[in-house]
Amino acid sequence: MSYNARKIAVEILNSIDESKSFSNIEIKKRVKRVKDIRDENLIRELVYGVLENKLYIDNIIKNYSNTNYKKINNIILQILRIGIYQICFVDNIPDRAACNESVNLTKIFNKKRLSGYVNGILRNVVRNKDKDFLPDKNNNIIDYFSIKYSHPKWIVEKFINDFGEDFTERLLKSNNEKPSLNIRVNKIKINRNNLIEVLSKHGISAEKTKYAQDGLIINNPRNITELTEFKEGYFSIQDESSMLVAQIMNPEEGSTVLDICSGPGGKATHIAEKMKNKGKIISRDIFNHKLDLINKNATRLDIDIIDTENFDGLKLDNKMKEKVDYCLVDAPCSGLGLLRRKPDIRWNKDIKDLNILVEMQLEILKNASQYVKVQGILIYSTCTINKKENLNIINKFLLMNNNYSLEEIKNVEMKSNETLKKGYIELFPNIHGTDGFFIAKLKRNI
């Protein structure tokens, strides 16, 4: 492993802190500078590891640093974070290497005068690995969970209020585990069994997803998007939870579908695959770069029934009233179901944002409901586990729209299917092994 990889990890973490950049964008932009796949993997490990454990790591720094935490140089702070992460969470990097390489980073970033400070803290951490400096769980469970599992206190408090303490602890722990890579089979071109065989010839192990009928779990992902089969549209990368949207919609061939908030098109292209590329899908978004991605993905998958349009879901389109058989509202949301996949969300969101989102979600759903024909289906989905953005929205909508009702979900098999009978599904990483997700199936009766 090279110091260059650790230097890039420091730069990425610094950019995320100072510019509120997204980790996946920063990583994608900067890993182009490395040639060795091991260095690329190390960069991802360090960046995501620090983001997932930031409060825990910073709590250690605060207890060992003679300098006030708020006055620590930001580059030095990132160097300390990746050093402590390696010492406390990574088994295959020796403690001595973590310390020495962190000290070398201070020189690379022209902070040599602080090398003794960095070395002192990290050597102390190595000598006292059994000390975690956590608050007393019995006296302050919110602070304890917040620091131990590195989630902002407002998220911990919200989860405890919604789900209780035991469930919340399992959820927070799950949010810090590495998610599996899932792919969606393009059944227009190939079935799951055949794709498993094709991937095995590339040395890639795959198994079928538990709930999604078109999904595979990739056990040893590496450069999977470089495969000829990906470039020729045999599969797409998509989490199992997202695959359930099209599965629950279950559109018939030849139907007309409207996808209100479609970018980047994962669900729209899946719907097209379900329809065997027969019918019409209108994919709308307010961002042109997302519409470009929809078109690009559709071309790769050999799908030609998707028309993209720049249109704001908060506006009512009178020309579309009662024109579609199926409508999807994959609503803008807080993303609290994606904390294990996108750990920076926990640091970039604020509880104040939630009320604004709830108003927006309800307005988009009200507009969408007017586009559906009588006996048509309206799907509402989010990638959050926040009840205010999910079931509460559906209940408010149904109180205002007695021409709609929840429709039983019959094509998803789960041990506990009480909510499926009621017409919605809640997915949690600690229970289902998927991203946190919510999907409701509504039918227009009159």
XYZ file of N, CA, C and O in Angstrom, residues 15 24 30 54 57 87 103 117 128 169 220 238 241 266 292 302 323 326 333 351 374 391:
88
model
N -12.234 17.450 2.119
C -13.197 18.072 1.204
C -14.629 17.858 1.685
O -15.459 18.770 1.609
N -19.141 9.622 -2.299
C -19.055 8.804 -3.523
C -18.535 9.617 -4.708
O -17.756 9.116 -5.527
N -11.291 11.152 -7.418
C -9.885 11.116 -7.008
C -9.203 9.765 -7.174
O -7.979 9.704 -7.252
N -17.035 8.286 12.915
C -16.422 9.590 13.177
C -16.596 10.062 14.624
O -15.642 10.528 15.253
N -14.392 7.970 16.942
C -12.977 8.327 16.766
C -12.684 9.700 17.361
O -11.689 9.886 18.076
N -6.132 1.620 13.707
C -5.751 0.976 14.965
C -6.944 0.254 15.611
O -6.812 -0.876 16.096
N 2.299 9.578 10.748
C 3.370 10.562 10.968
C 3.950 11.019 9.627
O 4.201 12.218 9.416
N 3.005 15.448 17.857
C 1.642 15.490 18.402
C 0.824 14.305 17.886
O 0.175 13.590 18.661
N -3.664 1.846 24.889
C -4.896 1.816 25.707
C -6.116 1.449 24.872
O -7.149 2.121 24.938
N -30.620 0.130 18.755
C -29.220 -0.289 18.871
C -28.848 -1.257 17.760
O -27.781 -1.147 17.155
N -18.295 -11.359 -4.197
C -16.908 -10.880 -4.312
C -16.802 -9.851 -5.438
O -16.184 -10.085 -6.470
N -28.253 -2.220 -8.459
C -29.409 -1.671 -7.745
C -29.618 -2.467 -6.465
O -29.501 -3.692 -6.466
N -33.896 -3.563 -2.174
C -35.074 -2.804 -1.754
C -35.663 -2.002 -2.904
O -36.884 -1.955 -3.089
N -33.181 4.082 -12.419
C -33.101 2.676 -12.043
C -34.453 1.998 -11.986
O -34.635 0.878 -12.485
N -30.428 12.787 -18.595
C -29.393 12.231 -19.488
C -28.982 10.831 -19.026
O -28.758 9.936 -19.852
N -30.968 -1.617 -23.871
C -31.782 -1.850 -25.079
C -33.271 -1.631 -24.814
O -34.130 -2.396 -25.250
N -54.583 9.812 -17.314
C -54.010 9.299 -18.570
C -53.131 8.051 -18.382
O -52.769 7.424 -19.364
N -50.348 3.322 -14.461
C -49.528 3.227 -13.257
C -48.758 4.529 -13.088
O -48.288 5.110 -14.073
N -36.475 12.413 -0.298
C -36.628 12.083 1.124
C -35.332 12.328 1.885
O -34.316 12.707 1.309
N -32.557 17.809 11.266
C -33.961 17.518 11.576
C -34.896 18.607 11.059
O -36.067 18.359 10.765
N -59.038 5.416 -13.373
C -59.831 4.605 -12.449
C -59.384 3.143 -12.590
O -59.180 2.662 -13.711
N -45.524 6.101 6.337
C -46.918 5.742 6.618
C -47.758 6.952 6.991
O -48.943 7.018 6.641
